[in-house]
Amino acid sequence: MTKQLMECVPNFSEGRRAEVIEAIVHPFRKRKGCALLDYRADVDHNRLVVSLAGEARPIQEALLEAAGVAISHIDMERHRGGHPRVGAVDVIPFIPLQNMTMEECVKLARSFGRRYYEETGVPVYFYEEAAVRPERKRLEVIRKGQYEALKDEITKPERHPDVGEAKLHPSAGATVIGARKFLIAFNVNLGTDDLQVAREIAKAVRSSSGGLSHVKGMGLALESRGLVQVSMNITDFEKNGLYQVLELVRMEARRWGVPVVETEIYGMVPAAALLNSASSSMQIAGFDPNQVIELRLLQMLRDEEA
Amino acid sequence: MTKQLMECVPNFSEGRRAEVIEAIVHPFRKRKGCALLDYRADVDHNRLVVSLAGEARPIQEALLEAAGVAISHIDMERHRGGHPRVGAVDVIPFIPLQNMTMEECVKLARSFGRRYYEETGVPVYFYEEAAVRPERKRLEVIRKGQYEALKDEITKPERHPDVGEAKLHPSAGATVIGARKFLIAFNVNLGTDDLQVAREIAKAVRSSSGGLSHVKGMGLALESRGLVQVSMNITDFEKNGLYQVLELVRMEARRWGVPVVETEIYGMVPAAALLNSASSSMQIAGFDPNQVIELRLLQMLRDEEA
């Protein structure tokens, strides 16, 4: 029996005080079954994004410890930053990676949410796949008006939390917990300085204007390089493969007579996303991830540990 | 400090007696630091090919144990099979995978060869990168005439072993030990039943007739499917990437008006070969394998174990 593997990307409302950032991250270090893949603090956003991978139990224990630190050090009454937020521990998404269904991740998010409230007293909203109210699938709906507005509006029935009383924690606000698919940040840089081209291509590719169902995208100027960029999030790489998305961008770019100069994958990516893309572009039939030496070794080491 | 990772693919001259095959493979099972990736016995070849990955020391210990079993059970005087061979333990190549140079692999092959002779009494020839005599880089040169011819010719200076006396082990023959790069078996199936097309494309692509330096290839008919195949070995995927090889085949196939129906990767493949191909076909700039979650987890688990 192979162990389940998940990702978790908790967001904390602290991107400036180095000692607080280190204290929050500390519970994720050197913990068996919970690997700290990455953490990035953004000064302008005043926000810390942590990437974890591992097993449900150690990740949850570490989250509760880190949340305790964040809650005791962050005062939402005084927090300022460029990124929307409702709490000291702002968002905690659980993401299935291996041998785990979305249903299992949803169950886990909900039970964790209840335990989280019991141990911290911070009210919880469930979002994305774990949403209990359909409109709360979208994080924007829950975070509307941010901490400052929610403080008053939480008493309204439509803004009641899913777990806990209808009032924010006095300093830590609320926390949004959920389950979602892995999100890949994928950019395509185009050999033109005409921003309109990137905007038109983004429009053709993204779901909101009729493109692929699991692609979000916008056009940006890369001024220092004299290029433009189609900046995308792929929210379901199994349905909208990286390679398919790129081919669609290439097709649209040809229409404008503009070359694709290069692409970028920003941040972490599951092996499957790249293996599927290699299989597509190379027409590999019957490819099995077990053929990849490193994936076999990983599975063996994780099984040994059990 | 991240641990070194190597592959090792020992070949044994036994492909028929199930109990002997199991006894040979047994030392490779459940050994810390030595993962048994795969083993395949071929009845016609009367040969067993084992794929291992892990660290030098446990792999070497397991090899000596398995060689002891093979030497005590296989009598080369009575061995018959379709594949060229000179010994009960026929070939042992060491292959660098991670954090290991070819030079380190060569050193290891040579020191292992000396220890192997001391413990088994079986004379050793060094081949490929570990060859001491330049002509012995090529396995065919060492195996010329196979066990039966080598038995007499070993006394000639040009056929003396690199380690040991100039006579074969009375039942186990000799063993060829070396270091080489990872070999990928890569096939491209073409939508035609014209074998000549596959042969012409193989000729255009392989090094022996002026194509890519690290590609071997031949044309085959897939009769039951009405297709033909360009069957290739890529002996250095860092120099001749999978995707580049495929694009060259595609280009040649266009010349014949023949479509590429599908491709196949046969057996194990290092993650880097597919990641490099994805990076090429998708024009990914500045891609870092550390962005791949599973590769990060593998590295962490192996570091933890240290």
mmCIF file of N, CA, C and O in Angstrom, chain B residues 234-290:
data_model
loop_
_atom_site.group_PDB
_atom_site.id
_atom_site.type_symbol
_atom_site.label_atom_id
_atom_site.label_comp_id
_atom_site.label_asym_id
_atom_site.label_seq_id
_atom_site.Cartn_x
_atom_site.Cartn_y
_atom_site.Cartn_z
ATOM 1 N N ILE B 234 19.723 5.379 -27.456
ATOM 2 C CA ILE B 234 20.396 6.666 -27.287
ATOM 3 C C ILE B 234 21.408 6.480 -26.167
ATOM 4 O O ILE B 234 21.028 6.200 -25.022
ATOM 5 N N THR B 235 22.690 6.596 -26.494
ATOM 6 C CA THR B 235 23.729 6.258 -25.523
ATOM 7 C C THR B 235 24.216 7.474 -24.740
ATOM 8 O O THR B 235 25.000 7.334 -23.812
ATOM 9 N N ASP B 236 23.753 8.660 -25.096
ATOM 10 C CA ASP B 236 24.059 9.854 -24.316
ATOM 11 C C ASP B 236 22.919 10.862 -24.519
ATOM 12 O O ASP B 236 22.945 11.663 -25.450
ATOM 13 N N PHE B 237 21.933 10.783 -23.608
ATOM 14 C CA PHE B 237 20.736 11.622 -23.819
ATOM 15 C C PHE B 237 21.012 13.085 -23.497
ATOM 16 O O PHE B 237 20.195 13.951 -23.817
ATOM 17 N N GLU B 238 22.152 13.369 -22.841
ATOM 18 C CA GLU B 238 22.465 14.778 -22.601
ATOM 19 C C GLU B 238 22.989 15.436 -23.878
ATOM 20 O O GLU B 238 22.757 16.614 -24.107
ATOM 21 N N LYS B 239 23.645 14.641 -24.709
ATOM 22 C CA LYS B 239 24.169 15.201 -25.956
ATOM 23 C C LYS B 239 23.146 15.082 -27.093
ATOM 24 O O LYS B 239 23.018 15.986 -27.910
ATOM 25 N N ASN B 240 22.463 13.955 -27.165
ATOM 26 C CA ASN B 240 21.419 13.775 -28.187
ATOM 27 C C ASN B 240 20.084 13.573 -27.480
ATOM 28 O O ASN B 240 19.676 12.447 -27.178
ATOM 29 N N GLY B 241 19.419 14.680 -27.185
ATOM 30 C CA GLY B 241 18.163 14.628 -26.424
ATOM 31 C C GLY B 241 17.086 13.834 -27.149
ATOM 32 O O GLY B 241 17.035 13.806 -28.377
ATOM 33 N N LEU B 242 16.217 13.202 -26.361
ATOM 34 C CA LEU B 242 15.105 12.426 -26.913
ATOM 35 C C LEU B 242 14.301 13.249 -27.909
ATOM 36 O O LEU B 242 13.955 12.781 -28.993
ATOM 37 N N TYR B 243 13.997 14.473 -27.520
ATOM 38 C CA TYR B 243 13.152 15.305 -28.371
ATOM 39 C C TYR B 243 13.869 15.666 -29.667
ATOM 40 O O TYR B 243 13.268 15.674 -30.746
ATOM 41 N N GLN B 244 15.168 15.926 -29.587
ATOM 42 C CA GLN B 244 15.939 16.266 -30.786
ATOM 43 C C GLN B 244 15.997 15.055 -31.730
ATOM 44 O O GLN B 244 15.852 15.198 -32.948
ATOM 45 N N VAL B 245 16.202 13.871 -31.146
ATOM 46 C CA VAL B 245 16.242 12.657 -31.965
ATOM 47 C C VAL B 245 14.893 12.472 -32.673
ATOM 48 O O VAL B 245 14.829 12.223 -33.877
ATOM 49 N N LEU B 246 13.818 12.651 -31.900
ATOM 50 C CA LEU B 246 12.487 12.501 -32.495
ATOM 51 C C LEU B 246 12.249 13.514 -33.606
ATOM 52 O O LEU B 246 11.714 13.179 -34.671
ATOM 53 N N GLU B 247 12.638 14.753 -33.394
ATOM 54 C CA GLU B 247 12.411 15.775 -34.421
ATOM 55 C C GLU B 247 13.165 15.436 -35.706
ATOM 56 O O GLU B 247 12.682 15.687 -36.810
ATOM 57 N N LEU B 248 14.348 14.846 -35.546
ATOM 58 C CA LEU B 248 15.113 14.453 -36.716
ATOM 59 C C LEU B 248 14.403 13.319 -37.464
ATOM 60 O O LEU B 248 14.297 13.335 -38.702
ATOM 61 N N VAL B 249 13.873 12.350 -36.708
ATOM 62 C CA VAL B 249 13.110 11.257 -37.339
ATOM 63 C C VAL B 249 11.870 11.825 -38.040
ATOM 64 O O VAL B 249 11.551 11.452 -39.170
ATOM 65 N N ARG B 250 11.195 12.757 -37.355
ATOM 66 C CA ARG B 250 9.996 13.360 -37.960
ATOM 67 C C ARG B 250 10.347 14.048 -39.281
ATOM 68 O O ARG B 250 9.614 13.953 -40.263
ATOM 69 N N MET B 251 11.463 14.769 -39.277
ATOM 70 C CA MET B 251 11.885 15.472 -40.480
ATOM 71 C C MET B 251 12.128 14.483 -41.613
ATOM 72 O O MET B 251 11.654 14.670 -42.742
ATOM 73 N N GLU B 252 12.849 13.402 -41.322
ATOM 74 C CA GLU B 252 13.133 12.402 -42.352
ATOM 75 C C GLU B 252 11.837 11.727 -42.816
ATOM 76 O O GLU B 252 11.667 11.435 -44.004
ATOM 77 N N ALA B 253 10.916 11.484 -41.870
ATOM 78 C CA ALA B 253 9.659 10.811 -42.224
ATOM 79 C C ALA B 253 8.831 11.677 -43.176
ATOM 80 O O ALA B 253 8.176 11.179 -44.098
ATOM 81 N N ARG B 254 8.879 12.994 -42.970
ATOM 82 C CA ARG B 254 8.150 13.904 -43.860
ATOM 83 C C ARG B 254 8.646 13.772 -45.296
ATOM 84 O O ARG B 254 7.877 13.848 -46.240
ATOM 85 N N ARG B 255 9.931 13.564 -45.407
ATOM 86 C CA ARG B 255 10.528 13.416 -46.723
ATOM 87 C C ARG B 255 9.924 12.244 -47.479
ATOM 88 O O ARG B 255 9.857 12.225 -48.709
ATOM 89 N N TRP B 256 9.507 11.202 -46.741
ATOM 90 C CA TRP B 256 8.886 10.028 -47.340
ATOM 91 C C TRP B 256 7.348 10.131 -47.325
ATOM 92 O O TRP B 256 6.667 9.184 -47.727
ATOM 93 N N GLY B 257 6.847 11.216 -46.834
ATOM 94 C CA GLY B 257 5.390 11.371 -46.744
ATOM 95 C C GLY B 257 4.757 10.384 -45.786
ATOM 96 O O GLY B 257 3.600 9.981 -45.955
ATOM 97 N N VAL B 258 5.512 10.008 -44.750
ATOM 98 C CA VAL B 258 5.046 8.974 -43.807
ATOM 99 C C VAL B 258 4.828 9.613 -42.436
ATOM 100 O O VAL B 258 5.691 10.355 -41.966
ATOM 101 N N PRO B 259 3.681 9.359 -41.777
ATOM 102 C CA PRO B 259 3.450 9.960 -40.456
ATOM 103 C C PRO B 259 4.118 9.180 -39.326
ATOM 104 O O PRO B 259 4.282 7.961 -39.419
ATOM 105 N N VAL B 260 4.517 9.906 -38.273
ATOM 106 C CA VAL B 260 4.920 9.256 -37.022
ATOM 107 C C VAL B 260 3.636 8.907 -36.276
ATOM 108 O O VAL B 260 2.861 9.784 -35.911
ATOM 109 N N VAL B 261 3.390 7.613 -36.077
ATOM 110 C CA VAL B 261 2.140 7.172 -35.442
ATOM 111 C C VAL B 261 2.236 7.288 -33.931
ATOM 112 O O VAL B 261 1.305 7.728 -33.255
ATOM 113 N N GLU B 262 3.383 6.891 -33.391
ATOM 114 C CA GLU B 262 3.593 6.945 -31.933
ATOM 115 C C GLU B 262 5.064 6.644 -31.659
ATOM 116 O O GLU B 262 5.786 6.189 -32.547
ATOM 117 N N THR B 263 5.464 6.904 -30.419
ATOM 118 C CA THR B 263 6.822 6.536 -30.004
ATOM 119 C C THR B 263 6.718 5.672 -28.751
ATOM 120 O O THR B 263 5.646 5.601 -28.122
ATOM 121 N N GLU B 264 7.805 5.016 -28.399
ATOM 122 C CA GLU B 264 7.833 4.178 -27.196
ATOM 123 C C GLU B 264 9.161 4.385 -26.488
ATOM 124 O O GLU B 264 10.204 4.427 -27.135
ATOM 125 N N ILE B 265 9.089 4.464 -25.168
ATOM 126 C CA ILE B 265 10.314 4.375 -24.374
ATOM 127 C C ILE B 265 10.272 3.007 -23.725
ATOM 128 O O ILE B 265 9.317 2.665 -23.023
ATOM 129 N N TYR B 266 11.300 2.189 -23.992
ATOM 130 C CA TYR B 266 11.304 0.829 -23.486
ATOM 131 C C TYR B 266 12.173 0.772 -22.233
ATOM 132 O O TYR B 266 13.331 1.147 -22.259
ATOM 133 N N GLY B 267 11.575 0.329 -21.140
ATOM 134 C CA GLY B 267 12.356 0.190 -19.904
ATOM 135 C C GLY B 267 12.493 1.497 -19.145
ATOM 136 O O GLY B 267 11.721 2.437 -19.345
ATOM 137 N N MET B 268 13.501 1.556 -18.275
ATOM 138 C CA MET B 268 13.653 2.695 -17.374
ATOM 139 C C MET B 268 14.228 3.911 -18.102
ATOM 140 O O MET B 268 14.929 3.791 -19.102
ATOM 141 N N VAL B 269 13.922 5.073 -17.537
ATOM 142 C CA VAL B 269 14.418 6.329 -18.102
ATOM 143 C C VAL B 269 14.666 7.302 -16.945
ATOM 144 O O VAL B 269 13.874 7.368 -16.008
ATOM 145 N N PRO B 270 15.775 8.033 -16.960
ATOM 146 C CA PRO B 270 15.995 9.034 -15.907
ATOM 147 C C PRO B 270 15.069 10.237 -16.116
ATOM 148 O O PRO B 270 14.807 10.614 -17.265
ATOM 149 N N ALA B 271 14.593 10.801 -15.034
ATOM 150 C CA ALA B 271 13.701 11.953 -15.118
ATOM 151 C C ALA B 271 14.295 13.040 -16.004
ATOM 152 O O ALA B 271 13.587 13.661 -16.809
ATOM 153 N N ALA B 272 15.596 13.251 -15.899
ATOM 154 C CA ALA B 272 16.235 14.342 -16.647
ATOM 155 C C ALA B 272 15.993 14.225 -18.150
ATOM 156 O O ALA B 272 15.827 15.234 -18.841
ATOM 157 N N ALA B 273 15.961 13.006 -18.679
ATOM 158 C CA ALA B 273 15.783 12.831 -20.124
ATOM 159 C C ALA B 273 14.423 13.380 -20.559
ATOM 160 O O ALA B 273 14.307 14.026 -21.605
ATOM 161 N N LEU B 274 13.387 13.121 -19.760
ATOM 162 C CA LEU B 274 12.052 13.598 -20.116
ATOM 163 C C LEU B 274 11.884 15.071 -19.792
ATOM 164 O O LEU B 274 11.228 15.811 -20.528
ATOM 165 N N LEU B 275 12.481 15.529 -18.688
ATOM 166 C CA LEU B 275 12.388 16.948 -18.341
ATOM 167 C C LEU B 275 13.114 17.799 -19.381
ATOM 168 O O LEU B 275 12.619 18.846 -19.784
ATOM 169 N N ASN B 276 14.278 17.325 -19.821
ATOM 170 C CA ASN B 276 14.992 18.062 -20.874
ATOM 171 C C ASN B 276 14.160 18.120 -22.151
ATOM 172 O O ASN B 276 14.128 19.142 -22.837
ATOM 173 N N SER B 277 13.502 17.004 -22.476
ATOM 174 C CA SER B 277 12.679 16.982 -23.684
ATOM 175 C C SER B 277 11.493 17.926 -23.549
ATOM 176 O O SER B 277 11.162 18.653 -24.485
ATOM 177 N N ALA B 278 10.850 17.920 -22.374
ATOM 178 C CA ALA B 278 9.733 18.844 -22.161
ATOM 179 C C ALA B 278 10.228 20.281 -22.258
ATOM 180 O O ALA B 278 9.592 21.132 -22.887
ATOM 181 N N SER B 279 11.382 20.568 -21.654
ATOM 182 C CA SER B 279 11.939 21.925 -21.726
ATOM 183 C C SER B 279 12.194 22.333 -23.170
ATOM 184 O O SER B 279 11.918 23.466 -23.553
ATOM 185 N N SER B 280 12.719 21.419 -23.975
ATOM 186 C CA SER B 280 12.995 21.731 -25.379
ATOM 187 C C SER B 280 11.704 21.994 -26.136
ATOM 188 O O SER B 280 11.543 23.028 -26.766
ATOM 189 N N SER B 281 10.793 21.029 -26.084
ATOM 190 C CA SER B 281 9.606 21.149 -26.926
ATOM 191 C C SER B 281 8.739 22.305 -26.455
ATOM 192 O O SER B 281 8.010 22.897 -27.235
ATOM 193 N N MET B 282 8.834 22.653 -25.171
ATOM 194 C CA MET B 282 7.999 23.726 -24.639
ATOM 195 C C MET B 282 8.766 25.028 -24.459
ATOM 196 O O MET B 282 8.222 25.989 -23.926
ATOM 197 N N GLN B 283 10.021 25.057 -24.877
ATOM 198 C CA GLN B 283 10.835 26.283 -24.785
ATOM 199 C C GLN B 283 10.881 26.850 -23.371
ATOM 200 O O GLN B 283 10.836 28.071 -23.180
ATOM 201 N N ILE B 284 10.945 25.977 -22.362
ATOM 202 C CA ILE B 284 10.953 26.468 -20.984
ATOM 203 C C ILE B 284 12.327 27.038 -20.650
ATOM 204 O O ILE B 284 13.329 26.337 -20.733
ATOM 205 N N ALA B 285 12.344 28.303 -20.256
ATOM 206 C CA ALA B 285 13.609 28.974 -19.929
ATOM 207 C C ALA B 285 13.907 28.797 -18.443
ATOM 208 O O ALA B 285 13.011 28.844 -17.609
ATOM 209 N N GLY B 286 15.164 28.583 -18.121
ATOM 210 C CA GLY B 286 15.606 28.549 -16.719
ATOM 211 C C GLY B 286 14.924 27.508 -15.874
ATOM 212 O O GLY B 286 14.736 27.699 -14.672
ATOM 213 N N PHE B 287 14.571 26.383 -16.498
ATOM 214 C CA PHE B 287 13.894 25.354 -15.716
ATOM 215 C C PHE B 287 14.875 24.672 -14.769
ATOM 216 O O PHE B 287 15.994 24.337 -15.137
ATOM 217 N N ASP B 288 14.444 24.446 -13.517
ATOM 218 C CA ASP B 288 15.278 23.831 -12.498
ATOM 219 C C ASP B 288 14.575 22.564 -11.996
ATOM 220 O O ASP B 288 13.436 22.634 -11.546
ATOM 221 N N PRO B 289 15.242 21.414 -12.081
ATOM 222 C CA PRO B 289 14.607 20.171 -11.612
ATOM 223 C C PRO B 289 14.100 20.280 -10.173
ATOM 224 O O PRO B 289 13.187 19.547 -9.776
ATOM 225 N N ASN B 290 14.695 21.188 -9.396
ATOM 226 C CA ASN B 290 14.210 21.388 -8.021
ATOM 227 C C ASN B 290 12.800 21.924 -7.963
ATOM 228 O O ASN B 290 12.177 21.949 -6.909
#
